[in-house]
Tab-separated table of C-alpha atoms and ligand atoms in Angstrom:
chain	number	residue	atom	x	y	z
R	29	MET	CA	-0.448	-0.447	-0.359
R	30	ARG	CA	1.196	3.729	-0.151
R	31	ALA	CA	1.896	5.251	2.418
R	32	ALA	CA	3.494	8.383	3.220
R	33	VAL	CA	6.437	8.664	5.721
R	34	LEU	CA	8.688	11.660	7.747
R	35	ARG	CA	12.153	10.142	7.206
R	36	ALA	CA	12.980	13.996	8.322
R	37	TYR	CA	11.537	16.492	10.621
R	38	ASN	CA	10.896	19.180	8.011
R	39	ASP	CA	11.430	17.315	4.557
R	40	ASP	CA	8.680	16.428	2.306
R	41	LEU	CA	7.442	13.136	3.593
R	42	ALA	CA	8.600	10.184	1.862
R	43	ILE	CA	5.718	8.623	-0.531
R	44	GLU	CA	6.584	5.041	0.621
R	45	THR	CA	5.008	1.353	-0.209
R	46	ARG	CA	3.978	-0.144	2.322
R	47	PRO	CA	3.089	-3.943	3.197
R	48	GLU	CA	-0.542	-4.094	4.248
R	49	PRO	CA	-1.322	-3.888	8.088
R	50	HIS	CA	-3.705	-6.914	10.181
R	51	ALA	CA	-6.779	-6.444	13.005
R	52	GLU	CA	-5.488	-7.142	15.774
R	53	PRO	CA	-8.520	-9.188	17.911
R	54	ASP	CA	-10.335	-6.198	18.689
R	55	GLY	CA	-9.648	-3.470	16.144
R	56	VAL	CA	-10.618	-3.241	12.268
R	57	VAL	CA	-8.511	-2.881	9.486
R	58	LEU	CA	-9.482	0.087	7.591
R	59	ARG	CA	-9.070	1.174	4.062
R	60	VAL	CA	-8.520	5.393	4.029
R	61	LEU	CA	-11.468	7.153	2.239
R	62	ALA	CA	-10.676	10.465	4.257
R	63	CYS	CA	-8.146	11.879	6.730
R	64	GLY	CA	-7.960	16.283	7.374
R	65	VAL	CA	-4.210	17.332	7.742
R	66	CYS	CA	-4.473	19.211	11.002
R	67	ARG	CA	-2.243	21.503	13.360
R	68	SER	CA	-0.840	18.730	15.035
R	69	ASP	CA	0.666	16.769	12.380
R	70	TRP	CA	2.141	20.082	11.400
R	71	HIS	CA	3.675	19.985	15.530
R	72	GLY	CA	4.819	16.708	15.037
R	73	TRP	CA	6.496	17.520	10.758
R	74	THR	CA	8.083	19.213	12.923
R	75	GLY	CA	10.071	17.601	15.558
R	76	GLU	CA	8.090	19.526	17.917
R	77	HIS	CA	5.218	16.905	19.308
R	78	PRO	CA	6.798	14.959	22.235
R	79	ARG	CA	5.887	12.033	20.676
R	80	VAL	CA	6.580	11.949	16.837
R	81	LYS	CA	9.871	10.025	16.219
R	82	PRO	CA	11.046	9.519	11.967
R	83	GLY	CA	9.835	7.122	10.573
R	84	GLN	CA	5.931	7.775	11.650
R	85	VAL	CA	2.807	8.284	9.281
R	86	PRO	CA	1.483	11.003	10.878
R	87	GLY	CA	-2.719	11.195	10.474
R	88	HIS	CA	-5.391	11.080	12.905
R	89	GLU	CA	-8.236	12.339	11.785
R	90	TYR	CA	-10.517	9.895	9.121
R	91	CYS	CA	-13.001	7.939	8.017
R	92	GLY	CA	-12.380	4.603	6.416
R	93	GLU	CA	-14.846	1.174	5.347
R	94	VAL	CA	-13.293	-1.851	7.489
R	95	VAL	CA	-11.980	-4.579	4.585
R	96	GLU	CA	-10.739	-6.914	7.713
R	97	ALA	CA	-12.658	-6.739	11.802
R	98	GLY	CA	-10.743	-8.975	14.223
R	99	PRO	CA	-12.896	-11.253	16.162
R	100	LEU	CA	-13.721	-9.316	18.846
R	101	ALA	CA	-14.657	-6.352	17.504
R	102	ARG	CA	-17.795	-5.935	16.219
R	103	TRP	CA	-18.041	-4.267	13.249
R	104	HIS	CA	-17.979	-6.118	9.847
R	105	VAL	CA	-16.704	-5.853	6.523
R	106	GLY	CA	-18.310	-2.860	4.491
R	107	ASP	CA	-18.997	-0.746	7.249
R	108	ARG	CA	-18.127	2.985	7.284
R	109	VAL	CA	-16.983	4.713	10.989
R	110	VAL	CA	-14.770	7.422	11.883
R	111	ALA	CA	-12.855	7.781	15.215
R	112	PRO	CA	-12.330	9.811	17.842
R	113	PHE	CA	-7.865	10.571	17.736
R	114	ILE	CA	-7.785	8.996	20.825
R	115	LEU	CA	-8.288	5.249	21.123
R	116	ALA	CA	-9.389	4.242	24.637
R	117	CYS	CA	-8.604	0.293	26.627
R	118	GLY	CA	-12.486	0.219	27.560
R	119	HIS	CA	-11.358	-1.448	30.251
R	120	CYS	CA	-9.661	1.459	32.489
R	121	PRO	CA	-11.250	2.722	35.609
R	122	ALA	CA	-11.228	6.431	33.542
R	123	CYS	CA	-13.127	4.536	30.268
R	124	ALA	CA	-15.165	3.538	33.054
R	125	SER	CA	-16.747	6.599	34.739
R	126	GLY	CA	-16.320	8.126	31.138
R	127	ASN	CA	-13.220	9.442	30.636
R	128	GLN	CA	-11.791	7.473	27.443
R	129	HIS	CA	-10.158	10.734	26.753
R	130	VAL	CA	-8.072	10.403	29.748
R	131	CYS	CA	-7.493	6.415	29.847
R	132	PRO	CA	-3.654	5.532	30.569
R	133	ASP	CA	-3.548	2.603	28.655
R	134	GLN	CA	-5.036	4.848	25.035
R	135	ARG	CA	-3.619	4.054	21.863
R	136	LEU	CA	-2.867	6.985	18.823
R	137	PRO	CA	-2.562	5.964	15.400
R	138	GLY	CA	-0.773	9.202	14.256
R	139	PHE	CA	1.723	9.869	16.518
R	140	VAL	CA	2.760	6.500	18.330
R	141	GLU	CA	1.783	3.542	15.678
R	142	PRO	CA	0.967	4.488	11.762
R	143	GLY	CA	-1.523	6.482	10.771
R	144	ALA	CA	-3.962	7.556	7.704
R	145	PHE	CA	-2.530	8.742	5.752
R	146	ALA	CA	-2.185	5.865	3.751
R	147	GLU	CA	-4.354	3.546	1.918
R	148	TYR	CA	-4.812	1.054	4.783
R	149	LEU	CA	-5.135	1.886	8.432
R	150	ALA	CA	-4.928	-1.297	11.197
R	151	VAL	CA	-7.252	0.518	14.176
R	152	PRO	CA	-6.224	-1.218	17.214
R	153	PHE	CA	-9.701	-0.566	20.397
R	154	ALA	CA	-12.340	-0.949	17.660
R	155	HIS	CA	-15.398	-0.269	20.254
R	156	ASN	CA	-14.055	3.540	20.558
R	157	LEU	CA	-15.220	3.301	16.490
R	158	ALA	CA	-18.783	5.501	15.113
R	159	ARG	CA	-20.625	4.412	12.322
R	160	LEU	CA	-20.748	6.912	9.776
R	161	PRO	CA	-24.237	8.868	9.044
R	162	GLU	CA	-25.244	8.278	5.698
R	163	ARG	CA	-26.413	11.590	4.711
R	164	MET	CA	-22.386	12.722	5.340
R	165	THR	CA	-19.363	12.446	3.626
R	166	PRO	CA	-16.090	10.970	4.213
R	167	ALA	CA	-14.599	14.014	4.165
R	168	ALA	CA	-17.161	16.022	5.914
R	169	ALA	CA	-16.289	13.215	8.774
R	170	ALA	CA	-12.858	13.585	8.430
R	171	ALA	CA	-13.198	17.003	8.696
R	172	LEU	CA	-14.610	16.505	11.816
R	173	GLY	CA	-11.079	15.342	12.563
R	174	CYS	CA	-9.911	15.756	15.785
R	175	ARG	CA	-11.367	19.036	16.225
R	176	ALA	CA	-15.250	19.187	16.014
R	177	THR	CA	-14.544	16.777	18.917
R	178	THR	CA	-12.166	18.448	21.564
R	179	ALA	CA	-14.120	21.995	20.650
R	180	TRP	CA	-17.579	19.852	21.063
R	181	HIS	CA	-16.645	17.754	24.754
R	182	ALA	CA	-14.406	21.741	25.166
R	183	LEU	CA	-17.905	23.875	25.175
R	184	THR	CA	-20.235	21.318	26.587
R	185	GLY	CA	-17.966	18.682	27.950
R	186	ARG	CA	-15.453	21.307	30.026
R	187	ALA	CA	-16.620	24.033	30.015
R	188	ASP	CA	-19.934	23.965	30.428
R	189	LEU	CA	-21.172	26.960	27.757
R	190	LYS	CA	-24.853	27.342	27.908
R	191	ALA	CA	-27.684	29.863	25.827
R	192	GLY	CA	-26.910	33.686	26.028
R	193	GLU	CA	-23.391	33.748	27.811
R	194	TRP	CA	-20.710	35.335	25.121
R	195	LEU	CA	-18.007	33.453	24.531
R	196	ALA	CA	-14.828	33.833	22.850
R	197	ILE	CA	-12.458	32.369	20.859
R	198	HIS	CA	-8.863	33.342	19.935
R	199	GLY	CA	-7.567	31.583	16.408
R	200	THR	CA	-10.011	31.349	13.457
R	201	GLY	CA	-8.085	27.676	12.260
R	202	GLY	CA	-10.552	24.849	12.249
R	203	VAL	CA	-10.870	24.225	16.131
R	204	GLY	CA	-11.899	27.740	16.375
R	205	LEU	CA	-13.463	27.588	13.748
R	206	SER	CA	-15.486	23.767	15.021
R	207	ALA	CA	-16.369	26.547	18.106
R	208	MET	CA	-18.066	29.112	16.470
R	209	LEU	CA	-20.308	26.902	15.459
R	210	ILE	CA	-21.377	24.526	17.884
R	211	GLY	CA	-21.375	28.018	20.477
R	212	LYS	CA	-23.805	29.747	17.655
R	213	ALA	CA	-25.910	26.358	17.367
R	214	LEU	CA	-25.668	26.792	20.943
R	215	GLY	CA	-27.295	30.084	21.000
R	216	ALA	CA	-23.820	31.436	22.872
R	217	ARG	CA	-22.806	35.123	21.210
R	218	VAL	CA	-19.188	34.703	19.636
R	219	VAL	CA	-16.724	37.104	19.660
R	220	VAL	CA	-13.510	35.926	17.245
R	221	VAL	CA	-9.911	37.067	17.210
R	222	ASP	CA	-6.969	35.934	14.546
R	223	ILE	CA	-4.335	37.976	12.596
R	224	VAL	CA	-5.955	36.722	9.036
R	225	PRO	CA	-8.252	39.427	8.844
R	226	GLU	CA	-9.342	36.933	5.578
R	227	LYS	CA	-10.331	34.260	8.420
R	228	LEU	CA	-11.766	37.209	10.232
R	229	SER	CA	-14.637	38.005	7.241
R	230	HIS	CA	-14.868	33.873	6.934
R	231	ALA	CA	-15.820	33.628	10.358
R	232	LEU	CA	-18.510	36.376	10.015
R	233	GLY	CA	-20.224	35.013	6.846
R	234	LEU	CA	-20.159	32.043	9.064
R	235	GLY	CA	-22.590	33.471	12.087
R	236	ALA	CA	-19.339	35.041	14.128
R	237	ASP	CA	-21.092	37.917	15.984
R	238	ALA	CA	-18.133	40.383	16.174
R	239	ALA	CA	-14.426	39.996	15.130
R	240	VAL	CA	-10.827	41.544	16.133
R	241	ASP	CA	-8.091	41.665	14.022
R	242	ALA	CA	-5.773	41.567	16.712
R	243	ARG	CA	-2.867	43.038	14.708
R	244	HIS	CA	-3.971	46.278	15.635
R	245	CYS	CA	-5.823	45.703	19.012
R	246	ASP	CA	-5.064	45.309	21.982
R	247	ALA	CA	-6.999	41.710	22.282
R	248	ALA	CA	-9.287	41.316	25.297
R	249	ALA	CA	-9.902	44.884	25.623
R	250	ALA	CA	-11.543	44.973	22.832
R	251	ILE	CA	-13.329	41.588	23.453
R	252	ARG	CA	-15.068	43.112	27.099
R	253	ASP	CA	-15.606	46.621	25.478
R	254	ILE	CA	-17.962	43.624	22.576
R	255	THR	CA	-18.641	41.914	25.468
R	256	GLY	CA	-20.016	44.836	27.446
R	257	GLY	CA	-17.695	43.259	30.745
R	258	GLY	CA	-15.829	40.277	29.305
R	259	ALA	CA	-16.241	37.059	27.919
R	260	HIS	CA	-18.593	33.757	30.269
R	261	VAL	CA	-15.740	31.695	28.255
R	262	SER	CA	-12.852	31.510	26.225
R	263	LEU	CA	-11.165	29.513	24.022
R	264	GLU	CA	-7.509	29.982	23.443
R	265	ALA	CA	-6.957	27.711	20.177
R	266	LEU	CA	-2.496	28.310	19.227
R	267	GLY	CA	-1.569	27.247	21.908
R	268	ILE	CA	1.091	30.011	22.954
R	269	ALA	CA	0.980	32.789	25.882
R	270	GLN	CA	-0.105	36.172	23.565
R	271	THR	CA	-4.138	34.605	23.086
R	272	THR	CA	-3.608	32.571	26.434
R	273	ASN	CA	-2.799	34.875	27.835
R	274	ALA	CA	-5.327	37.077	26.172
R	275	SER	CA	-7.967	34.619	26.281
R	276	ILE	CA	-7.365	34.408	30.171
R	277	GLU	CA	-7.672	38.833	29.982
R	278	CYS	CA	-11.317	39.049	27.686
R	279	LEU	CA	-13.013	36.840	29.883
R	280	ARG	CA	-15.498	38.731	32.971
R	281	PRO	CA	-15.573	37.880	36.697
R	282	LEU	CA	-16.361	33.802	37.717
R	283	GLY	CA	-15.339	33.417	33.913
R	284	ARG	CA	-14.006	29.637	31.953
R	285	HIS	CA	-10.936	29.744	30.416
R	286	VAL	CA	-10.129	26.394	28.134
R	287	GLN	CA	-6.832	25.939	26.742
R	288	VAL	CA	-7.508	23.997	23.498
R	289	GLY	CA	-4.256	24.987	21.603
R	290	MET	CA	-1.769	22.823	22.597
R	291	PRO	CA	1.147	24.267	24.343
R	292	VAL	CA	4.784	21.908	22.544
R	293	GLY	CA	8.616	22.492	22.361
R	294	HIS	CA	9.653	26.157	23.860
R	295	THR	CA	5.717	27.436	24.769
R	296	ALA	CA	5.391	24.789	26.717
R	297	ARG	CA	5.750	26.301	29.386
R	298	MET	CA	4.481	29.973	29.349
R	299	GLU	CA	4.323	33.116	32.037
R	300	ILE	CA	0.321	33.540	32.366
R	301	ASN	CA	-1.288	36.890	34.447
R	302	MET	CA	-2.001	34.663	37.326
R	303	ASN	CA	-3.093	38.171	39.087
R	304	ALA	CA	-5.993	38.284	36.655
R	305	VAL	CA	-6.795	34.745	37.512
R	306	TYR	CA	-6.560	35.437	41.222
R	307	MET	CA	-8.597	38.548	40.904
R	308	LYS	CA	-11.119	37.720	38.288
R	309	ASN	CA	-12.013	34.720	40.175
R	310	LEU	CA	-11.610	32.539	37.214
R	311	ALA	CA	-11.569	29.236	35.954
R	312	LEU	CA	-8.728	27.448	33.933
R	313	PHE	CA	-10.752	23.653	32.510
R	314	GLY	CA	-7.631	22.221	30.041
R	315	THR	CA	-9.130	19.344	27.800
R	316	ARG	CA	-8.105	17.276	24.924
R	317	GLY	CA	-10.417	15.289	22.722
R	318	MET	CA	-13.604	14.004	23.208
R	319	PRO	CA	-14.389	10.081	24.983
R	320	SER	CA	-15.578	8.540	22.301
R	321	TRP	CA	-18.532	8.052	23.694
R	322	ARG	CA	-19.749	11.613	23.577
R	323	TYR	CA	-19.442	11.324	19.600
R	324	PRO	CA	-23.486	10.198	18.556
R	325	SER	CA	-24.281	13.419	20.117
R	326	LEU	CA	-22.253	15.600	17.814
R	327	LEU	CA	-22.780	13.382	14.865
R	328	ALA	CA	-26.868	13.927	15.815
R	329	LEU	CA	-26.263	17.624	15.591
R	330	ILE	CA	-24.844	17.008	12.548
R	331	GLU	CA	-27.097	14.991	10.091
R	332	HIS	CA	-30.132	17.096	12.324
R	333	GLY	CA	-29.050	20.039	10.904
R	334	ASP	CA	-28.239	21.742	14.074
R	335	VAL	CA	-24.929	22.584	12.989
R	336	ASP	CA	-23.397	22.719	9.873
R	337	PHE	CA	-19.462	21.755	9.402
R	338	ALA	CA	-19.013	21.726	5.767
R	339	PRO	CA	-17.508	25.088	5.748
R	340	LEU	CA	-14.234	23.935	7.278
R	341	ILE	CA	-13.358	21.374	4.129
R	342	ALA	CA	-11.300	24.243	1.905
R	343	ARG	CA	-9.967	21.105	-0.637
R	344	GLU	CA	-9.338	18.258	-1.134
R	345	VAL	CA	-6.389	16.852	-1.410
R	346	ALA	CA	-4.040	13.734	-2.850
R	347	LEU	CA	-1.550	11.801	-0.885
R	348	ALA	CA	1.002	13.448	-2.732
R	349	ASP	CA	-0.109	16.880	-1.608
R	350	ALA	CA	0.586	16.665	2.521
R	351	SER	CA	3.144	18.090	2.561
R	352	ARG	CA	2.690	21.042	1.051
R	353	GLU	CA	-0.067	21.384	3.988
R	354	LEU	CA	1.836	20.324	6.534
R	355	ARG	CA	4.418	22.994	5.389
R	356	ALA	CA	2.092	25.747	5.209
R	357	PHE	CA	0.977	25.406	9.064
R	358	GLY	CA	4.340	27.267	8.907
R	359	GLY	CA	2.660	30.745	7.880
R	360	PRO	CA	-0.645	32.364	8.538
R	361	THR	CA	-3.008	30.247	7.235
R	362	PRO	CA	-6.434	30.666	4.723
R	363	PRO	CA	-9.793	29.546	6.381
R	364	GLY	CA	-10.231	25.682	6.346
R	365	VAL	CA	-9.211	22.612	5.927
R	366	ALA	CA	-7.876	20.163	3.644
R	367	VAL	CA	-8.509	16.696	3.849
R	368	ILE	CA	-7.169	14.111	1.888
R	369	THR	CA	-9.188	12.464	0.138
R	370	ASP	CA	-6.585	10.462	-3.452
R	371	PHE	CA	-4.804	7.560	-1.855
R	372	ALA	CA	-3.503	6.766	-5.224
R	373	HIS	CA	-1.779	9.882	-6.026
E	406	ZN	ZN1	-8.769	2.937	30.271
E	407	ZN	ZN1	-6.124	16.804	15.180
């Protein structure tokens, strides 16, 4: 099969021929129909992701068709499925309490084992998979990737966003845009922040109530102004100090900050305005991924038309284009997400 392999950080992925994988007893093998390209892949490609080493096949945002099922997997050949990027064991205390996203025995295709920048993918712990809704295309499902699932859990499982509240979003890449769409569907008012005017107008066109261009102002002050005293919930989607502090400083007293952006490499430790946390009695939430049992709730929201993630997909590309898409994360990115749908080229 064809697979794109990281051989050297910051270098083009090598398109190689590899043996097809086999299913583990509780796993499946998927023919990959679509796989999103994500900033997390970029972190791995640059060498900043702590777990991604040369030899890795990236790709953790996949939708595929089952071509082989292990004897303990409940899926059948021909089933079309989508996965959360964290595959949980299913029987530890974290899993038993419904918190599969913090399972200590989690498996991570695309980060520590072969991912879906390939024609076929072995998925262990197949009980984490969810059935692809009839009317959803594989590209749309893959574009949900880690971004819509992470945003869904960040807002509803962590920060408990309520209708009528103001939600501020710092960074309107894939996860920020997903959070904006979900926030609107939940009845919140949403203000987005970015430094790329095209992304701000894109977000406004998709329903954001206000937009702040952080190149020209103090973003936190602008948000406090727009929201009449500060946002109730603020989501940071980049993982850097400047936006994390803007997120904390834009909140009203008793506000909730959610750390969605992944701080890695030189941003792993940052200087934070803890005085604002103290004085305003803020709550800080970390969040990573989504427990797999919450997938049907998100898919139902989409199926019933409450939220439309179609605008997330900016372009469908071939496997050979993955390197160009990764490289693009190094600068200001255009709106939307790239999804690999052609694995033969
Ligand atoms: Zn577990
Ligand atoms: Zn991702």
